[in-house]
Amino acid sequence: MEGLAQRPAAEEYGARLSRTVELGRYIGAHPSRTVRRGARAGRARTEPDGSDHRLADRKGLPKRGSWLDPSGYDAGKKIKGRKRHILVDTLGLLLNVVIHPADVQDRDGAFHLLRRARRLFPFIERIFADGGYAGRKMAMTVWRTGAWRLQIVKRSDTAGFEVLPKRWIVERTFAWISRNRRLARDFERYATTVAAFVRLAMIRIMLRRLAANASL
């Protein structure tokens, strides 16, 4: 179980705009045909009016829109955006995914992740997690969501990298799904769209594995 914060794809994301402002801006960015026809009054049909009906006048406006779903700032990783919180099995295959602002701590986001996973997979008995999920608050979250046990897999104290059992499984899954272009960065405006693309990426991985096994 792990949460991964993603940077936004837009170049300008300092201010968060409401839905009303967003709709108003898009309406104002596309002049109607009546206004364009009025600009051609008094001109010959063969004389260009200097306007292009295919391009909207977007001078002074950002190149991309802002998120419609809320985002946050992860002080630990120093990244503004949203966090992909996933639950996988020991093979790294996806069980559940939740998208929330990056300022939500892993212990707080785990409640929504585990609550739905308990209904879908009632046979799970043990959850492996890293040191970020240690503490009394996470223990209460596990107790509230289902009858399973939480086991914290901590890093080794020795210098350098060391392979540990039930460690780096979630990070490997993030590496798999990040090979898809739409998931390399957070391009989406809705959190539900991000979760849908994560599931589609995992479906693609599982189908390729099933097809490879069937051909043997």
Tab-separated table of N, CA, C and O in Angstrom, residues 1 12 21 41 43 49 84 119 122 138 153 160 162 176 178 187 191-192 196:
chain	number	residue	atom	x	y	z
A	1	MET	N	0.854	-1.180	0.000
A	1	MET	CA	0.000	0.000	0.000
A	1	MET	C	0.890	1.230	0.000
A	1	MET	O	1.813	1.347	0.789
A	12	GLU	N	1.040	26.605	-15.660
A	12	GLU	CA	0.602	27.584	-14.680
A	12	GLU	C	-0.501	26.955	-13.855
A	12	GLU	O	-1.579	26.658	-14.357
A	21	VAL	N	-15.911	30.144	-12.842
A	21	VAL	CA	-14.893	30.914	-13.557
A	21	VAL	C	-14.401	30.160	-14.767
A	21	VAL	O	-14.187	30.721	-15.832
A	41	ALA	N	-17.885	43.068	-42.116
A	41	ALA	CA	-18.779	44.013	-42.773
A	41	ALA	C	-17.971	45.101	-43.470
A	41	ALA	O	-17.023	45.649	-42.918
A	43	ARG	N	-16.105	44.705	-46.109
A	43	ARG	CA	-14.931	44.187	-46.782
A	43	ARG	C	-15.354	43.398	-48.019
A	43	ARG	O	-16.444	42.828	-48.079
A	49	ASP	N	-9.891	39.230	-43.520
A	49	ASP	CA	-10.179	40.110	-42.387
A	49	ASP	C	-9.166	39.958	-41.266
A	49	ASP	O	-9.333	40.543	-40.192
A	84	ARG	N	-1.637	9.400	-6.017
A	84	ARG	CA	-2.226	8.129	-6.414
A	84	ARG	C	-1.971	7.115	-5.310
A	84	ARG	O	-0.835	6.744	-5.053
A	119	ARG	N	-14.811	-4.456	0.999
A	119	ARG	CA	-16.044	-4.970	0.395
A	119	ARG	C	-15.756	-5.819	-0.841
A	119	ARG	O	-16.450	-6.799	-1.109
A	122	PRO	N	-13.031	-9.525	0.674
A	122	PRO	CA	-13.165	-9.833	2.116
A	122	PRO	C	-12.236	-10.933	2.589
A	122	PRO	O	-12.119	-11.152	3.808
A	138	MET	N	-3.030	4.786	12.140
A	138	MET	CA	-3.193	3.795	11.087
A	138	MET	C	-3.724	2.490	11.650
A	138	MET	O	-4.522	1.798	10.998
A	153	VAL	N	6.789	-3.165	7.061
A	153	VAL	CA	8.077	-3.657	6.550
A	153	VAL	C	9.022	-2.460	6.503
A	153	VAL	O	8.918	-1.602	5.627
A	160	GLY	N	23.505	1.118	1.998
A	160	GLY	CA	23.271	0.620	0.652
A	160	GLY	C	21.913	-0.035	0.506
A	160	GLY	O	21.120	-0.119	1.455
A	162	GLU	N	19.291	-3.073	-0.059
A	162	GLU	CA	19.168	-4.475	0.334
A	162	GLU	C	17.752	-4.938	0.017
A	162	GLU	O	16.777	-4.276	0.367
A	176	TRP	N	5.387	0.167	-13.516
A	176	TRP	CA	4.666	-0.455	-14.629
A	176	TRP	C	3.670	0.514	-15.265
A	176	TRP	O	3.665	0.707	-16.476
A	178	SER	N	3.460	3.735	-14.964
A	178	SER	CA	4.024	5.010	-15.408
A	178	SER	C	4.626	4.923	-16.809
A	178	SER	O	4.971	5.953	-17.381
A	187	PHE	N	-1.944	14.646	-16.234
A	187	PHE	CA	-2.512	15.483	-17.270
A	187	PHE	C	-4.008	15.737	-17.067
A	187	PHE	O	-4.564	16.613	-17.718
A	191	ALA	N	-10.106	13.701	-10.898
A	191	ALA	CA	-9.462	12.587	-10.201
A	191	ALA	C	-10.028	11.250	-10.648
A	191	ALA	O	-9.313	10.243	-10.688
A	192	THR	N	-11.315	11.212	-11.009
A	192	THR	CA	-11.909	9.960	-11.474
A	192	THR	C	-11.287	9.508	-12.792
A	192	THR	O	-11.172	8.302	-13.047
A	196	ALA	N	-9.418	5.940	-13.513
A	196	ALA	CA	-9.824	5.099	-14.640
A	196	ALA	C	-8.621	4.696	-15.489
A	196	ALA	O	-8.509	3.534	-15.918
